CSV table of C-alpha atoms in Angstrom, one decimal:
chain,number,residue,atom,x,y,z
A,1,MET,CA,-7.1,-4.3,-24.8
A,2,THR,CA,-5.4,-1.1,-23.8
A,3,ALA,CA,-4.2,0.6,-20.8
A,4,PRO,CA,-7.2,2.7,-19.5
A,5,SER,CA,-4.8,5.5,-18.8
A,6,GLU,CA,-1.1,6.3,-19.5
A,7,THR,CA,0.2,6.2,-16.2
A,8,PRO,CA,3.5,4.5,-15.5
A,9,SER,CA,3.0,1.4,-13.4
A,10,THR,CA,3.0,1.6,-9.6
A,11,PHE,CA,4.6,-2.0,-8.9
A,12,PRO,CA,7.7,-2.7,-8.0
A,13,PRO,CA,9.9,-3.6,-10.9
A,14,ALA,CA,9.8,-7.3,-10.1
A,15,GLY,CA,7.5,-9.7,-8.6
A,16,ARG,CA,4.4,-11.8,-8.8
A,17,LEU,CA,1.3,-10.0,-9.8
A,18,LEU,CA,-2.4,-11.1,-9.1
A,19,GLY,CA,-5.0,-10.8,-11.9
A,20,ILE,CA,-8.8,-10.0,-10.8
A,21,ASP,CA,-11.7,-10.4,-13.2
A,22,TYR,CA,-14.3,-9.0,-10.7
A,23,GLY,CA,-18.1,-10.1,-10.7
A,24,THR,CA,-20.8,-9.6,-8.3
A,25,LYS,CA,-21.2,-13.4,-8.0
A,26,ARG,CA,-17.8,-14.9,-9.6
A,27,VAL,CA,-14.3,-13.6,-9.1
A,28,GLY,CA,-11.6,-15.0,-11.7
A,29,VAL,CA,-8.2,-15.2,-10.3
A,30,ALA,CA,-5.0,-15.3,-12.2
A,31,ILE,CA,-1.2,-15.1,-11.1
A,32,ALA,CA,1.8,-14.0,-12.9
A,33,THR,CA,5.2,-15.7,-12.8
A,34,PRO,CA,7.9,-13.9,-10.7
A,35,ASP,CA,9.4,-12.2,-13.9
A,36,ARG,CA,6.1,-11.2,-15.0
A,37,THR,CA,6.3,-12.7,-18.7
A,38,ILE,CA,3.5,-15.4,-18.1
A,39,ALA,CA,-0.1,-15.2,-16.6
A,40,SER,CA,-1.9,-18.4,-15.6
A,41,PRO,CA,-5.4,-19.2,-14.6
A,42,LEU,CA,-5.6,-19.6,-10.9
A,43,GLU,CA,-9.0,-20.1,-9.9
A,44,ILE,CA,-12.8,-18.8,-9.6
A,45,TYR,CA,-13.8,-17.8,-6.2
A,46,GLN,CA,-17.6,-18.1,-5.5
A,47,ARG,CA,-18.4,-14.5,-3.8
A,48,ARG,CA,-20.1,-15.0,-0.3
A,49,ASN,CA,-19.6,-12.2,2.1
A,50,GLU,CA,-16.9,-9.6,3.1
A,51,GLN,CA,-15.5,-11.7,5.6
A,52,LEU,CA,-15.2,-14.9,3.8
A,53,ASP,CA,-14.2,-12.9,0.7
A,54,ALA,CA,-11.4,-11.3,2.8
A,55,ARG,CA,-10.4,-14.6,4.5
A,56,TYR,CA,-9.8,-16.2,0.8
A,57,PHE,CA,-8.0,-13.2,-0.6
A,58,LYS,CA,-5.6,-12.9,2.6
A,59,THR,CA,-4.9,-16.9,2.1
A,60,VAL,CA,-4.2,-16.3,-1.7
A,61,ILE,CA,-2.1,-13.4,-0.9
A,62,GLU,CA,-0.1,-15.3,1.9
A,63,ASP,CA,0.4,-18.0,-0.5
A,64,TYR,CA,1.3,-16.7,-3.4
A,65,ARG,CA,2.9,-13.2,-2.2
A,66,PRO,CA,2.0,-11.0,-5.1
A,67,CYS,CA,3.7,-7.4,-5.0
A,68,GLY,CA,0.5,-6.1,-6.7
A,69,ILE,CA,-2.9,-6.4,-8.1
A,70,VAL,CA,-4.4,-5.9,-11.4
A,71,VAL,CA,-8.2,-5.4,-11.7
A,72,GLY,CA,-10.0,-6.0,-14.8
A,73,LEU,CA,-11.9,-2.9,-15.8
A,74,PRO,CA,-15.1,-3.5,-17.6
A,75,VAL,CA,-15.1,-0.5,-19.7
A,76,HIS,CA,-17.7,0.1,-22.8
A,77,VAL,CA,-16.4,-0.4,-26.3
A,78,SER,CA,-16.6,3.7,-26.2
A,79,GLY,CA,-13.9,3.6,-23.2
A,80,ALA,CA,-16.5,5.1,-21.0
A,81,GLU,CA,-17.0,3.6,-17.8
A,82,GLY,CA,-20.4,2.3,-16.2
A,83,GLU,CA,-21.7,0.7,-13.4
A,84,SER,CA,-19.7,-2.7,-13.7
A,85,ALA,CA,-16.6,-0.6,-13.9
A,86,GLN,CA,-17.4,1.4,-10.8
A,87,GLY,CA,-18.0,-2.1,-9.0
A,88,ALA,CA,-14.6,-2.9,-10.0
A,89,ARG,CA,-13.1,0.2,-9.0
A,90,ARG,CA,-14.7,-0.3,-5.7
A,91,TYR,CA,-13.9,-3.8,-5.4
A,92,GLY,CA,-10.1,-3.0,-6.1
A,93,LYS,CA,-10.1,-0.2,-3.7
A,94,TRP,CA,-11.3,-2.7,-1.0
A,95,LEU,CA,-8.4,-5.4,-2.1
A,96,GLY,CA,-5.9,-2.8,-1.8
A,97,GLU,CA,-7.0,-1.9,1.6
A,98,LEU,CA,-7.3,-5.7,2.6
A,99,SER,CA,-3.6,-6.6,1.4
A,100,GLY,CA,-1.9,-3.2,1.6
A,101,LEU,CA,-0.7,-4.2,-1.8
A,102,PRO,CA,-1.1,-1.4,-4.7
A,103,VAL,CA,-3.7,-2.1,-7.2
A,104,GLU,CA,-4.0,-0.8,-10.7
A,105,PHE,CA,-6.9,-1.0,-13.2
A,106,TRP,CA,-6.5,-2.5,-16.7
A,107,ASP,CA,-8.9,-2.2,-19.7
A,108,GLU,CA,-10.6,-5.8,-19.9
A,109,ARG,CA,-12.8,-5.6,-23.0
A,110,TYR,CA,-13.3,-8.4,-24.7
A,111,THR,CA,-11.7,-10.9,-22.5
A,112,SER,CA,-14.9,-12.7,-21.8
A,113,SER,CA,-15.4,-13.3,-25.5
A,114,VAL,CA,-11.7,-14.3,-26.1
A,115,ALA,CA,-11.9,-16.9,-23.0
A,116,GLU,CA,-15.1,-18.1,-24.3
A,117,ASP,CA,-13.5,-18.8,-28.1
A,118,TYR,CA,-10.5,-20.5,-26.5
A,119,LEU,CA,-12.7,-22.8,-24.3
A,120,LEU,CA,-15.0,-23.3,-27.3
A,121,GLY,CA,-11.7,-24.5,-29.1
A,122,ALA,CA,-10.8,-27.0,-26.3
A,123,ASP,CA,-14.1,-28.9,-27.1
A,124,MET,CA,-15.7,-28.3,-23.6
A,125,THR,CA,-19.1,-28.3,-22.5
A,126,ARG,CA,-21.2,-25.4,-21.8
A,127,GLN,CA,-21.1,-26.5,-18.1
A,128,GLN,CA,-17.1,-26.9,-18.3
A,129,ARG,CA,-16.7,-23.3,-19.9
A,130,LYS,CA,-18.7,-21.7,-17.5
A,131,LYS,CA,-16.7,-23.3,-14.4
A,132,ARG,CA,-13.4,-21.9,-16.3
A,133,ILE,CA,-14.2,-18.6,-18.3
A,134,ASP,CA,-13.8,-16.3,-15.4
A,135,MET,CA,-10.5,-17.3,-14.4
A,136,VAL,CA,-9.2,-17.5,-18.1
A,137,ALA,CA,-10.4,-14.1,-18.7
A,138,ALA,CA,-8.3,-13.1,-15.6
A,139,GLN,CA,-5.5,-14.7,-17.4
A,140,ILE,CA,-6.1,-13.0,-20.5
A,141,MET,CA,-6.4,-9.5,-19.0
A,142,LEU,CA,-3.4,-10.2,-16.8
A,143,GLN,CA,-1.3,-11.3,-19.8
A,144,SER,CA,-2.3,-8.2,-21.7
A,145,TYR,CA,-1.3,-5.9,-18.9
A,146,LEU,CA,2.1,-7.8,-18.5
A,147,ASN,CA,2.8,-7.6,-22.5
A,148,PHE,CA,2.1,-3.9,-22.4
A,149,HIS,CA,4.4,-3.4,-19.7
A,150,ARG,CA,7.3,-5.6,-21.0
A,151,PRO,CA,10.4,-3.8,-21.9
A,152,PRO,CA,10.9,-3.7,-25.5
A,153,ALA,CA,13.8,-6.1,-26.8
A,154,SER,CA,17.1,-4.4,-27.5
A,155,LEU,CA,18.1,-4.5,-31.2
A,156,THR,CA,21.3,-6.4,-29.9
A,157,GLU,CA,19.2,-9.0,-28.1
A,158,LEU,CA,16.8,-9.3,-31.3
A,159,ALA,CA,20.2,-9.8,-33.7
A,160,ALA,CA,21.3,-12.5,-31.3
A,161,ASP,CA,18.1,-14.3,-31.3
A,162,VAL,CA,18.2,-14.4,-35.2
A,163,ASP,CA,21.8,-15.5,-35.1
A,164,ALA,CA,21.2,-18.3,-32.7
A,165,ASP,CA,18.0,-19.5,-35.1
A,166,ASP,CA,20.5,-19.4,-38.1
A,167,GLU,CA,23.1,-21.6,-36.3
A,168,THR,CA,20.3,-24.3,-35.3
A,169,SER,CA,19.0,-24.2,-38.8
A,170,GLU,CA,22.6,-24.9,-40.4
A,171,GLU,CA,23.0,-27.7,-37.7
A,172,GLU,CA,19.7,-29.6,-39.1
């Protein structure tokens, strides 16, 4: 799962991000911690109509106060965009206009497969997996985005972590 482009982030340097796994019937929603280290599944929204969809997302944005939205882009294995990707781009544009927040798109290849494997490992029934897969896919996509944009640890920080681990081992 890599960035669809190498453009730098348009989001402010800190604050929550909302992750969206777009679908024509359901939308998986995930939220990042304010420090952008962890993405968590939030819920699955059953799409109804534009007015009710707008009300739902306005409420989520009011409740969680994200500073940006990351929309999963379902590109083909080759990286080419098809009809689904165009639908996700239209939906992302609509969310940006609705919320006034910046929107970025992120490659979501294989997120549903990874989510399915994760939920299979949790020993859930098919019906339980179906209820959760979109929000887990949104979480996986958003976590991929966060990991890619996390600044690399400095060598000093890495050395301090190793020293702390060594001291802990000696005490045991």
